[in-house]
Coordinates of C-alpha atoms and ligand atoms in Angstrom, one line a residue:
X1 CA 0.3 -73.2 -17.5
X2 CA -0.5 -74.6 -20.9
X3 CA 1.5 -74.3 -24.1
X4 CA -0.8 -73.9 -27.1
X5 CA -0.8 -76.9 -29.5
X6 CA 0.6 -75.0 -32.5
X7 CA 3.6 -74.0 -30.3
X8 CA 4.1 -77.5 -29.3
X9 CA 4.1 -78.5 -33.0
X10 CA 6.5 -75.7 -33.9
X11 CA 8.9 -76.8 -31.2
X12 CA 8.7 -80.4 -32.3
X13 CA 9.4 -79.5 -35.9
X14 CA 12.4 -77.3 -34.9
X15 CA 14.1 -80.0 -32.8
X16 CA 15.1 -83.1 -34.8
X17 CA 15.0 -86.1 -32.7
X18 CA 18.4 -87.3 -33.9
X19 CA 19.9 -84.0 -32.9
X20 CA 18.2 -84.0 -29.5
X21 CA 19.2 -87.7 -28.6
X22 CA 22.7 -87.1 -30.0
X23 CA 23.2 -84.2 -27.6
X24 CA 22.9 -86.8 -24.8
X25 CA 24.2 -90.0 -26.3
X26 CA 26.4 -91.1 -29.1
X27 CA 24.1 -92.0 -31.9
X28 CA 25.2 -94.3 -34.7
X29 CA 23.6 -94.6 -38.1
X30 CA 23.0 -98.1 -39.2
X31 CA 21.3 -98.3 -42.5
X32 CA 18.2 -96.3 -42.4
X33 CA 18.0 -96.3 -38.6
X34 CA 19.9 -94.7 -35.8
X35 CA 21.0 -96.6 -32.7
X36 CA 22.3 -95.6 -29.2
X37 CA 22.9 -97.2 -25.9
X38 CA 19.6 -96.9 -24.1
X39 CA 19.9 -94.4 -21.2
X40 CA 16.8 -95.8 -19.5
X41 CA 18.2 -99.2 -18.6
X42 CA 21.8 -100.6 -18.2
X43 CA 22.5 -101.3 -21.8
X44 CA 25.5 -103.0 -23.3
X45 CA 24.5 -103.2 -26.9
X46 CA 22.7 -100.3 -28.4
X47 CA 18.9 -101.2 -28.1
X48 CA 17.5 -97.7 -28.5
X49 CA 16.3 -97.3 -32.0
X50 CA 15.5 -93.8 -33.2
X51 CA 13.6 -93.0 -36.3
X52 CA 14.3 -89.8 -38.1
X53 CA 11.5 -90.2 -40.4
X54 CA 8.9 -90.8 -37.7
X55 CA 10.7 -88.6 -35.1
X56 CA 10.3 -91.3 -32.3
X57 CA 12.4 -93.6 -30.4
X58 CA 11.9 -97.1 -29.0
X59 CA 14.0 -99.3 -26.8
X60 CA 13.6 -103.0 -27.8
X61 CA 14.9 -104.0 -24.4
X62 CA 13.2 -101.8 -21.7
X63 CA 10.5 -100.5 -24.0
X64 CA 11.2 -96.8 -23.4
X65 CA 9.4 -95.0 -26.1
X66 CA 8.3 -91.6 -27.2
X67 CA 9.2 -88.4 -29.0
X68 CA 11.6 -85.5 -28.5
X69 CA 9.5 -84.2 -25.5
X70 CA 9.4 -87.5 -23.7
X71 CA 13.0 -88.1 -24.3
X72 CA 14.0 -84.9 -22.6
X73 CA 11.4 -85.4 -19.9
X74 CA 12.6 -88.9 -19.0
X75 CA 16.3 -88.2 -19.4
X76 CA 16.3 -85.0 -17.4
X77 CA 13.5 -86.2 -15.2
X78 CA 11.5 -83.0 -15.7
X79 CA 7.9 -82.1 -16.5
X80 CA 6.5 -81.9 -20.0
X81 CA 6.3 -78.1 -19.8
X82 CA 9.9 -77.8 -18.8
X83 CA 11.0 -80.1 -21.6
X84 CA 9.1 -78.0 -24.0
X85 CA 10.6 -74.8 -22.7
X86 CA 14.0 -76.3 -23.0
X87 CA 13.4 -77.4 -26.6
X88 CA 11.9 -74.1 -27.4
X89 CA 14.9 -72.2 -26.1
X90 CA 17.2 -74.5 -27.9
X91 CA 15.5 -73.7 -31.2
X92 CA 15.1 -69.9 -30.4
X93 CA 11.3 -70.1 -30.2
X94 CA 9.7 -67.5 -28.1
X95 CA 7.1 -69.0 -25.8
X96 CA 6.2 -65.6 -24.3
X97 CA 5.5 -67.0 -20.9
X98 CA 4.2 -64.6 -18.3
X99 CA 5.9 -66.5 -15.6
X100 CA 9.4 -66.0 -14.1
X101 CA 12.6 -65.4 -16.1
X102 CA 11.0 -64.5 -19.5
X103 CA 13.8 -62.1 -20.2
X104 CA 16.5 -64.7 -20.8
X105 CA 14.5 -66.6 -23.4
X106 CA 13.4 -63.3 -25.0
X107 CA 16.9 -62.0 -25.1
X108 CA 18.2 -65.2 -26.7
X109 CA 15.5 -65.2 -29.4
X110 CA 16.2 -61.5 -29.9
X111 CA 19.8 -62.1 -30.5
X112 CA 19.1 -64.9 -32.9
X113 CA 16.8 -62.6 -34.8
X114 CA 19.3 -59.8 -34.9
X115 CA 22.0 -62.2 -36.2
X116 CA 19.7 -63.5 -38.8
X117 CA 18.9 -60.0 -40.1
X118 CA 22.6 -59.1 -40.0
X119 CA 23.5 -62.2 -42.0
X120 CA 21.0 -61.3 -44.7
X121 CA 22.3 -57.8 -44.7
X122 CA 25.9 -59.0 -45.3
X123 CA 24.7 -61.4 -48.0
X124 CA 22.8 -58.7 -49.8
X125 CA 25.9 -56.5 -49.7
X126 CA 27.9 -59.1 -51.5
X127 CA 25.5 -60.2 -54.3
X128 CA 22.6 -57.8 -54.1
X129 CA 24.5 -54.7 -55.2
X130 CA 27.1 -53.6 -57.7
X131 CA 29.8 -51.2 -57.0
X132 CA 33.6 -50.9 -56.7
X133 CA 33.7 -52.7 -53.4
X134 CA 31.4 -55.5 -54.5
X135 CA 33.6 -55.9 -57.7
X136 CA 36.7 -56.1 -55.6
X137 CA 35.2 -58.8 -53.3
X138 CA 33.8 -60.8 -56.2
X139 CA 37.2 -60.7 -57.8
X140 CA 38.8 -62.0 -54.6
X141 CA 36.3 -64.8 -54.3
X142 CA 36.9 -65.7 -57.9
X143 CA 40.7 -65.8 -57.2
X144 CA 40.1 -68.2 -54.3
X145 CA 37.8 -70.1 -56.7
X146 CA 34.8 -70.0 -54.5
X147 CA 31.7 -70.5 -56.6
X148 CA 28.3 -68.9 -56.2
X149 CA 26.7 -72.1 -55.0
X150 CA 29.3 -72.3 -52.2
X151 CA 28.7 -68.6 -51.3
X152 CA 25.0 -69.2 -51.0
X153 CA 25.4 -72.5 -49.1
X154 CA 27.7 -71.0 -46.5
X155 CA 25.8 -67.8 -46.6
X156 CA 28.9 -65.8 -47.1
X157 CA 28.5 -62.0 -47.1
X158 CA 30.3 -58.7 -47.1
X159 CA 30.6 -55.9 -44.6
X160 CA 31.2 -52.6 -46.4
X161 CA 34.2 -50.4 -45.5
X162 CA 32.2 -47.6 -43.8
X163 CA 31.9 -47.3 -40.0
X164 CA 28.2 -47.3 -39.8
X165 CA 26.5 -49.3 -42.7
X166 CA 25.1 -51.9 -40.4
X167 CA 24.1 -49.4 -37.7
X168 CA 22.2 -47.4 -40.4
X169 CA 20.6 -50.4 -41.9
X170 CA 19.2 -51.5 -38.5
X171 CA 18.1 -48.0 -37.5
X172 CA 16.1 -47.8 -40.8
X173 CA 14.5 -51.1 -39.9
X174 CA 13.7 -49.5 -36.5
X175 CA 13.1 -52.8 -34.7
X176 CA 16.2 -53.2 -32.6
X177 CA 18.1 -50.6 -30.6
X178 CA 21.9 -50.0 -30.8
X179 CA 22.2 -51.5 -27.4
X180 CA 20.7 -54.8 -28.7
X181 CA 23.2 -54.8 -31.6
X182 CA 26.0 -54.2 -29.1
X183 CA 24.8 -57.3 -27.2
X184 CA 24.9 -59.3 -30.3
X185 CA 28.5 -58.2 -30.8
X186 CA 27.8 -56.6 -34.1
X187 CA 28.7 -53.0 -33.1
X188 CA 31.2 -51.5 -30.6
X189 CA 30.9 -48.5 -28.4
X190 CA 33.7 -46.0 -28.8
X191 CA 34.4 -42.5 -27.6
X192 CA 32.3 -41.1 -30.4
X193 CA 29.5 -43.5 -30.1
X194 CA 28.8 -46.8 -31.8
X195 CA 30.5 -48.1 -34.9
X196 CA 30.3 -51.4 -36.9
X197 CA 32.6 -54.1 -35.7
X198 CA 33.1 -55.7 -39.2
X199 CA 34.2 -53.2 -41.8
X200 CA 35.6 -54.1 -45.2
X201 CA 35.5 -57.8 -44.5
X202 CA 34.4 -61.0 -46.1
X203 CA 31.8 -62.4 -43.6
X204 CA 31.4 -66.0 -42.6
X205 CA 28.3 -66.5 -40.4
X206 CA 28.7 -69.2 -37.7
X207 CA 25.7 -71.3 -37.3
X208 CA 24.9 -73.7 -34.4
X209 CA 23.7 -77.3 -34.9
X210 CA 20.2 -75.9 -35.2
X211 CA 21.1 -73.6 -38.0
X212 CA 20.8 -70.5 -35.9
X213 CA 23.2 -67.7 -36.6
X214 CA 25.3 -67.3 -33.4
X215 CA 28.3 -65.3 -34.5
X216 CA 30.3 -64.0 -37.5
X217 CA 33.9 -64.3 -38.6
X218 CA 35.3 -61.5 -40.8
X219 CA 38.3 -62.0 -43.1
X220 CA 40.6 -59.2 -44.0
X221 CA 40.4 -58.1 -47.6
X222 CA 42.1 -54.7 -47.9
X223 CA 45.8 -54.0 -47.4
X224 CA 45.1 -50.8 -45.5
X225 CA 43.2 -52.9 -43.0
X226 CA 45.7 -53.2 -40.1
X227 CA 43.6 -55.3 -37.8
X228 CA 44.0 -59.1 -37.5
X229 CA 43.5 -61.4 -40.5
X230 CA 40.3 -62.7 -38.9
X231 CA 38.0 -60.8 -36.6
X232 CA 35.4 -62.9 -34.8
X233 CA 32.3 -62.0 -32.9
X234 CA 32.9 -61.6 -29.1
X235 CA 31.2 -64.1 -26.7
X236 CA 27.4 -63.3 -26.4
X237 CA 24.4 -64.9 -24.8
X238 CA 24.1 -67.1 -27.9
X239 CA 27.8 -67.5 -28.7
X240 CA 30.4 -69.3 -26.6
X241 CA 33.3 -70.0 -28.9
X242 CA 34.5 -73.0 -26.9
X243 CA 31.2 -74.8 -27.5
X244 CA 30.8 -74.2 -31.3
X245 CA 32.4 -76.0 -34.1
X246 CA 32.3 -74.2 -37.4
X247 CA 30.7 -76.2 -40.1
X248 CA 28.9 -78.7 -37.9
X249 CA 25.5 -77.6 -39.0
X250 CA 26.4 -78.5 -42.6
X251 CA 28.4 -81.6 -41.9
X252 CA 26.7 -83.5 -39.0
X253 CA 24.9 -85.9 -41.3
X254 CA 27.9 -86.6 -43.4
X255 CA 30.0 -87.1 -40.3
X256 CA 27.5 -89.7 -39.0
X257 CA 27.3 -91.3 -42.4
X258 CA 31.1 -91.7 -42.9
X259 CA 31.6 -92.2 -39.2
X260 CA 34.6 -89.9 -39.0
X261 CA 35.3 -86.3 -38.9
X262 CA 38.1 -84.3 -40.4
X263 CA 39.2 -81.4 -38.1
X264 CA 40.6 -78.5 -40.0
X265 CA 41.7 -75.0 -38.9
X266 CA 39.5 -72.4 -40.4
X267 CA 36.5 -71.2 -42.3
X268 CA 38.2 -71.4 -45.7
X269 CA 39.4 -75.0 -45.2
X270 CA 35.8 -76.1 -44.6
X271 CA 34.4 -74.1 -47.4
X272 CA 37.0 -75.1 -50.0
X273 CA 36.8 -78.8 -49.0
X274 CA 33.0 -78.7 -49.2
X275 CA 33.1 -77.2 -52.6
X276 CA 35.2 -80.2 -53.7
X277 CA 32.8 -82.7 -52.1
X278 CA 34.5 -83.3 -48.8
X279 CA 31.8 -82.5 -46.3
X280 CA 32.5 -84.3 -43.1
X281 CA 34.6 -81.5 -41.6
X282 CA 34.5 -79.1 -38.8
X283 CA 36.8 -76.3 -37.6
X284 CA 37.4 -75.0 -34.1
X285 CA 38.0 -71.5 -35.5
X286 CA 39.2 -68.9 -33.3
X287 CA 40.3 -71.2 -30.5
X288 CA 42.4 -74.2 -29.7
X289 CA 40.2 -77.4 -29.5
X290 CA 38.2 -77.5 -26.2
X291 CA 36.8 -80.2 -24.1
X292 CA 33.3 -79.1 -25.0
X293 CA 34.1 -79.2 -28.7
X294 CA 35.5 -82.7 -28.3
X295 CA 32.3 -83.8 -26.5
X296 CA 30.3 -82.2 -29.4
X297 CA 32.2 -84.2 -31.9
X298 CA 31.8 -87.4 -29.9
X299 CA 28.0 -87.1 -30.3
X300 CA 28.5 -87.8 -34.0
X301 CA 31.5 -90.1 -34.3
X302 CA 34.4 -91.5 -32.3
X303 CA 36.8 -91.2 -35.1
X304 CA 38.7 -87.9 -35.6
X305 CA 41.2 -87.1 -38.3
X306 CA 43.3 -84.1 -37.5
X307 CA 44.5 -82.4 -40.6
X308 CA 47.7 -80.4 -40.1
X309 CA 49.5 -78.1 -42.3
X310 CA 52.2 -77.5 -39.9
X311 CA 55.4 -78.6 -38.2
X312 CA 56.6 -79.6 -34.7
X313 CA 55.8 -76.1 -33.5
X314 CA 52.3 -76.5 -34.8
X315 CA 51.7 -79.8 -33.1
X316 CA 53.0 -78.4 -29.8
X317 CA 50.3 -75.8 -30.1
X318 CA 47.7 -78.4 -30.7
X319 CA 49.0 -80.6 -27.8
X320 CA 46.1 -79.9 -25.5
X321 CA 43.6 -80.6 -28.2
X322 CA 45.3 -83.9 -29.0
X323 CA 45.3 -84.8 -25.3
X324 CA 41.6 -83.9 -25.0
X325 CA 40.7 -86.2 -27.9
X326 CA 42.7 -89.1 -26.4
X327 CA 41.2 -88.5 -22.9
X328 CA 37.7 -88.7 -24.4
X329 CA 38.7 -92.2 -25.6
X330 CA 38.2 -91.2 -29.2
X331 CA 40.3 -92.6 -32.1
X332 CA 42.7 -90.1 -33.4
X333 CA 44.5 -90.1 -36.7
X334 CA 46.8 -87.3 -37.9
X335 CA 47.6 -86.3 -41.4
X336 CA 50.0 -83.6 -42.3
X337 CA 49.9 -81.9 -45.7
X338 CA 53.0 -81.5 -47.8
X339 CA 55.1 -78.5 -47.0
X340 CA 53.6 -75.2 -48.0
X341 CA 50.1 -76.7 -48.6
X342 CA 46.9 -76.0 -46.8
X343 CA 43.7 -78.0 -47.3
X344 CA 42.4 -75.3 -49.8
X345 CA 45.5 -75.4 -52.0
X346 CA 45.9 -79.1 -51.7
X347 CA 42.4 -80.0 -52.9
X348 CA 42.4 -77.3 -55.7
X349 CA 45.6 -78.9 -57.0
X350 CA 44.8 -82.6 -56.5
X351 CA 41.0 -83.0 -56.4
X352 CA 38.7 -85.1 -54.2
X353 CA 39.9 -88.6 -54.8
X354 CA 43.5 -87.8 -54.2
X355 CA 42.5 -85.9 -51.0
X356 CA 40.6 -88.9 -49.7
X357 CA 43.4 -91.3 -50.3
X358 CA 45.8 -88.9 -48.7
X359 CA 43.5 -88.7 -45.6
X360 CA 43.6 -92.5 -45.3
X361 CA 47.3 -92.4 -44.9
X362 CA 46.7 -91.0 -41.4
X363 CA 49.1 -91.9 -38.6
X364 CA 48.7 -92.5 -34.9
X365 CA 49.9 -89.7 -32.7
X366 CA 52.9 -91.7 -31.9
X367 CA 53.9 -92.4 -35.4
X368 CA 53.1 -88.8 -36.4
X369 CA 55.3 -87.3 -33.7
X370 CA 58.1 -89.7 -34.4
X371 CA 57.9 -88.7 -38.0
X372 CA 58.2 -85.0 -37.0
X373 CA 61.2 -85.7 -34.7
X374 CA 62.9 -87.8 -37.5
X375 CA 62.3 -85.0 -40.0
X376 CA 63.9 -82.4 -37.8
X377 CA 66.7 -84.9 -37.1
X378 CA 65.9 -85.0 -33.4
X379 CA 66.2 -88.8 -32.9
X380 CA 70.0 -89.1 -33.1
X381 CA 71.2 -88.3 -29.6
X382 CA 70.3 -90.2 -26.5
X383 CA 68.9 -87.0 -24.9
X384 CA 66.7 -86.2 -27.9
X385 CA 65.4 -89.8 -27.9
X386 CA 64.6 -89.6 -24.2
X387 CA 62.7 -86.4 -24.8
X388 CA 60.8 -88.0 -27.5
X389 CA 59.9 -91.1 -25.6
X390 CA 58.8 -89.0 -22.7
X391 CA 56.6 -86.8 -24.8
X392 CA 55.0 -89.9 -26.5
X393 CA 54.4 -91.5 -23.2
X394 CA 52.6 -88.4 -21.9
X395 CA 50.2 -88.7 -24.8
X396 CA 49.7 -92.5 -24.2
X397 CA 49.0 -91.7 -20.5
X398 CA 45.9 -89.8 -21.6
X399 CA 44.3 -92.8 -23.3
X400 CA 41.7 -94.2 -21.0
X401 CA 41.7 -97.7 -22.5
X402 CA 44.4 -99.8 -20.9
X403 CA 44.6 -102.3 -23.7
X404 CA 45.2 -99.6 -26.2
X405 CA 48.0 -98.2 -23.9
X406 CA 49.6 -101.6 -23.7
X407 CA 49.5 -101.9 -27.4
X408 CA 51.3 -98.5 -28.0
X409 CA 53.9 -99.4 -25.3
X410 CA 54.7 -102.6 -27.1
X411 CA 55.0 -100.8 -30.4
X412 CA 57.4 -98.2 -29.1
X413 CA 59.5 -100.8 -27.3
X414 CA 59.8 -102.7 -30.6
X415 CA 60.5 -99.7 -32.8
X416 CA 63.1 -98.1 -30.6
X417 CA 64.6 -101.3 -29.1
X418 CA 63.7 -100.4 -25.5
X419 CA 62.6 -102.5 -22.6
X420 CA 58.9 -102.7 -22.3
X421 CA 59.3 -102.6 -18.5
X422 CA 61.1 -99.2 -18.5
X423 CA 58.4 -97.7 -20.7
X424 CA 55.8 -99.1 -18.4
X425 CA 57.2 -97.6 -15.3
X426 CA 57.5 -94.3 -17.1
X427 CA 53.8 -94.6 -18.2
X428 CA 52.8 -95.5 -14.6
X429 CA 54.5 -92.4 -13.4
X430 CA 52.7 -90.2 -15.9
X431 CA 49.4 -91.7 -15.1
X432 CA 49.8 -91.3 -11.4
X433 CA 50.9 -87.7 -11.9
X434 CA 47.7 -87.1 -13.6
X435 CA 45.2 -89.5 -12.1
X436 CA 42.4 -87.4 -13.3
X437 CA 43.5 -87.7 -16.9
X438 CA 43.7 -91.4 -16.6
X439 CA 40.2 -91.8 -15.4
X440 CA 38.3 -89.0 -17.2
X441 CA 34.7 -88.7 -16.6
X442 CA 33.3 -90.0 -19.8
X443 CA 31.1 -87.7 -21.7
X444 CA 29.2 -90.8 -22.8
X445 CA 28.4 -91.9 -19.2
X446 CA 24.9 -93.4 -19.1
X447 CA 22.7 -92.7 -16.1
X448 CA 21.2 -95.8 -14.6
X449 CA 17.6 -95.3 -14.6
X450 CA 15.2 -98.1 -14.9
X451 CA 12.2 -97.3 -17.2
X452 CA 9.1 -97.3 -15.1
X453 CA 7.1 -99.5 -17.4
X454 CA 8.4 -103.0 -17.2
X455 CA 5.5 -105.1 -18.1
X456 CA 4.9 -106.6 -21.5
X457 CA 2.7 -105.0 -24.1
X458 CA -0.9 -105.1 -23.5
X459 CA -2.4 -108.2 -25.2
X460 CA -4.3 -106.7 -28.1
X461 CA -5.4 -108.7 -31.1
X462 CA -3.2 -109.0 -34.1
X463 CA -5.9 -107.3 -36.2
X464 CA -5.6 -104.2 -34.0
X465 CA -1.8 -104.4 -34.2
X466 CA -2.0 -104.6 -38.1
X467 CA -4.5 -101.7 -38.1
X468 CA -2.2 -99.4 -36.3
X469 CA 0.5 -100.4 -38.6
X470 CA -1.4 -99.4 -41.7
X471 CA -2.2 -96.0 -40.2
X472 CA 1.4 -95.4 -39.2
X473 CA 3.2 -96.8 -42.3
X474 CA 0.6 -97.2 -44.9
X475 CA 0.3 -94.6 -47.7
X476 CA -2.7 -92.4 -48.7
X477 CA -4.5 -95.2 -50.6
X478 CA -4.3 -97.6 -47.6
X479 CA -5.5 -95.1 -45.1
X480 CA -8.3 -93.8 -47.4
X481 CA -9.5 -97.4 -47.8
X482 CA -9.6 -97.9 -44.0
X483 CA -11.4 -94.6 -43.6
X484 CA -14.2 -96.0 -45.9
X485 CA -14.3 -99.5 -44.7
X486 CA -13.4 -99.6 -41.0
X487 CA -16.2 -99.8 -38.6
X488 CA -15.3 -98.5 -35.2
X489 CA -17.1 -101.4 -33.5
X490 CA -14.6 -103.8 -35.0
X491 CA -12.2 -102.6 -32.3
X492 CA -12.9 -104.1 -28.8
X493 CA -10.1 -102.5 -26.8
X494 CA -11.1 -99.0 -25.7
X495 CA -7.6 -97.4 -25.8
X496 CA -7.0 -98.7 -29.3
X497 CA -10.3 -97.5 -30.4
X498 CA -9.4 -94.1 -29.0
X499 CA -6.1 -94.2 -31.0
X500 CA -7.8 -95.1 -34.2
X501 CA -10.4 -92.4 -33.7
X502 CA -7.5 -90.0 -33.2
X503 CA -5.8 -91.3 -36.3
X504 CA -8.8 -90.9 -38.4
X505 CA -9.4 -87.4 -37.1
X506 CA -5.8 -86.4 -37.9
X507 CA -5.9 -87.9 -41.3
X508 CA -9.2 -86.1 -42.1
X509 CA -8.1 -82.7 -40.7
X510 CA -4.3 -82.8 -41.4
X511 CA -4.0 -85.1 -44.4
X512 CA -1.4 -87.1 -42.6
X513 CA -0.5 -88.9 -39.4
X514 CA 2.5 -87.9 -37.4
X515 CA 3.5 -90.5 -34.9
X516 CA 5.6 -88.1 -32.9
X517 CA 2.7 -85.7 -32.4
X518 CA 0.4 -88.4 -31.3
X519 CA 2.8 -89.2 -28.4
X520 CA 1.8 -85.9 -26.9
X521 CA -1.9 -86.8 -27.0
X522 CA -2.0 -90.3 -25.3
X523 CA -1.4 -91.2 -21.7
X524 CA -1.6 -94.9 -22.0
X525 CA 2.0 -96.0 -21.7
X526 CA 1.4 -99.4 -23.3
X527 CA -0.1 -97.9 -26.5
X528 CA 2.7 -95.4 -26.8
X529 CA 5.2 -98.3 -26.6
X530 CA 3.1 -100.2 -29.2
X531 CA 3.0 -97.3 -31.6
X532 CA 6.7 -96.4 -31.5
X533 CA 7.6 -100.1 -31.8
X534 CA 5.5 -100.5 -34.9
X535 CA 6.8 -97.2 -36.3
X536 CA 10.4 -98.2 -35.9
X537 CA 10.2 -101.9 -36.7
X538 CA 8.4 -101.3 -39.9
X539 CA 10.8 -98.5 -40.8
X540 CA 13.8 -100.7 -40.5
X541 CA 12.6 -103.9 -42.0
X542 CA 9.6 -104.3 -44.1
X543 CA 7.6 -107.1 -42.4
X544 CA 4.8 -107.0 -44.8
X545 CA 4.1 -110.6 -46.0
X546 CA 6.0 -111.3 -49.3
X547 CA 2.8 -112.1 -51.0
X548 CA 1.8 -108.5 -50.6
X549 CA 4.9 -107.1 -52.2
X550 CA 5.1 -106.0 -55.8
X551 CA 2.0 -107.8 -56.7
X552 CA 0.3 -104.9 -58.4
X553 CA 1.4 -102.0 -60.4
X554 CA -1.5 -99.7 -59.9
X555 CA 0.4 -97.2 -57.8
X556 CA 3.7 -95.5 -58.2
X557 CA 5.0 -96.2 -54.7
X558 CA 5.4 -99.9 -54.1
X559 CA 4.7 -99.5 -50.4
X560 CA 1.4 -98.0 -51.3
X561 CA 0.6 -101.2 -53.1
X562 CA 1.7 -103.3 -50.2
X563 CA -0.2 -101.4 -47.6
X564 CA -3.3 -101.1 -49.8
X565 CA -3.6 -104.9 -50.0
X566 CA -2.6 -105.3 -46.5
X567 CA -5.4 -102.9 -45.4
X568 CA -7.9 -105.0 -47.3
X569 CA -6.7 -108.0 -45.5
X570 CA -7.0 -106.4 -42.2
X571 CA -10.6 -105.4 -42.8
X572 CA -11.4 -108.9 -43.9
X573 CA -10.0 -110.3 -40.7
X574 CA -12.1 -107.9 -38.7
X575 CA -15.2 -108.9 -40.6
X576 CA -14.4 -112.5 -40.0
X577 CA -14.0 -111.8 -36.3
X578 CA -17.2 -110.0 -36.2
X579 CA -19.2 -112.7 -38.0
X580 CA -17.6 -115.4 -35.8
X581 CA -18.7 -113.4 -32.7
X582 CA -22.3 -113.3 -33.9
X583 CA -22.3 -116.9 -34.8
X584 CA -21.1 -117.8 -31.4
X585 CA -23.8 -115.8 -29.8
X586 CA -26.6 -117.5 -31.8
X587 CA -25.2 -121.0 -32.3
X588 CA -27.3 -122.5 -29.6
X589 CA -30.6 -121.2 -31.1
X590 CA -32.0 -123.8 -33.5
X591 CA -34.5 -121.2 -34.8
X592 CA -31.6 -119.3 -36.3
X593 CA -30.0 -122.3 -38.1
X594 CA -30.2 -120.7 -41.5
X595 CA -28.5 -117.5 -40.3
X596 CA -25.7 -119.6 -38.8
X597 CA -25.2 -121.3 -42.1
X598 CA -25.2 -118.0 -44.0
X599 CA -22.6 -116.6 -41.5
X600 CA -20.5 -119.7 -42.1
X601 CA -20.5 -119.2 -45.8
X602 CA -19.5 -115.6 -45.4
X603 CA -16.7 -116.4 -43.1
X604 CA -15.4 -119.1 -45.6
X605 CA -15.5 -116.6 -48.5
X606 CA -13.6 -114.0 -46.5
X607 CA -11.1 -116.6 -45.5
X608 CA -10.5 -117.6 -49.1
X609 CA -9.9 -114.1 -50.1
X610 CA -7.2 -113.6 -47.4
X611 CA -3.8 -113.3 -48.9
X612 CA -1.9 -114.1 -45.8
Ligands
ZN1 ZN1 16.1 -99.4 -22.7

């Protein structure tokens, strides 16, 4: 079976390499680049470099290299076709395979499509029409101070009050059957047939990490609506509420950037905070925090701030979530808002700067719970104190890091004038009661595979190396120069020649060179390694000789200048090499003495013009 090239490209463009690698490893942003512990060799310090710009990865230790496809292939140890299928499904791209199990991938993409159409329908209902209902909803949004920009960013919509507006809309479109809409969770079958699930509600589409609409949340707007304040889509083939975090599609880059996430309770918290410029937030709306959600967060950061607008009862309800965060070895800080405030009201009143400084007053679980006990005056009697200490120790028992545990035990002993040894034996009891919790299987566990290619890069000439560099990193001017000046005979190595021919072909036909795409075309492992290495190295630090930098103002982009001059140098070096070869061949022939002298002069002239 063969997947057509345009499909391969579509799949590659729909799956960002940072997202893909992040779904297996914890990826950290450092400057322009992304780093992770390499899964292809036992790695202690992150040596896997991933370039978002070039969509490739390269391990500077074991030389594992490639694009999204090869990452999945090598990580999951599957074939290219299977990796492509997996990525297609993830992005909701229909591959229309005639082989087994086409229905699943078809149904998934069908549900995504239905949801997308429904989302647009809800959006149009809010802003596309005027009428009493629209006026009412707009007034409501105005009261909540949600501006148009936010409405469009979060794709907020409105489901009219009727029982069948959505059904009628879809039946006019005539593409999907009611049964399909039911599978998408948008309509419900009653005694008298189908009816819309969301009626007279403000609609918040729930998007997954790949920006696909997976579900909807509907907020009550009318007093005569006796159903719950929020109605959410049921579980479907594309929506499992325990695995989705609301807002993550908007916030993932910000979370990586700030290296912490603020966990809030609902749609409105996320939306209101974002409108005020706080964008590293997610909400586990509709469910208490789950293990899958904690794992999802840990792909982006190890630091969680839990924003609470509640009391001791609230924290009891969140107990399992807190335990899951601690068990995963993540750093947890807790912040509670002043009485009667929620994130929305707090930020409306105080603004971004005050919110941020408030967040930074986060407390550890222990201090936070102690604060709550104190506030409710529950630390006065011995019994209460004992209860408190036991509760605290049950949390500490969840922390996988023994040093951290010891640190907390010391702190409690000091604060409450208790013997450390008593606390320790209580802790040991908790841990042995829940051995599993003390040794959780880490979501960040790295499989120990040794990358198959262990030998060093093929010895290719430095000119070839520089040539590839210009093609990958140089701008239009530089590549155009090469296209004119480069003679294919300059290149001795057959594989490199193949690559350069491919580069030229791509540049002429596509107008650009995509490193990630080239990965699919070459089989030579050494060349792949070489290309990703050049792509990533140059992306991180400019290694162009200083003399080439900022020496000319002919072009707007300084890298263009650098690479244009660099390309000229590379060509000169190739010419020198070519002339030297000829000279070597004829140097024993006295009849060609003059030719030899001429070659020598040319070589000298070229040497003098070299900038390096
Ligand atoms: Zn490695």
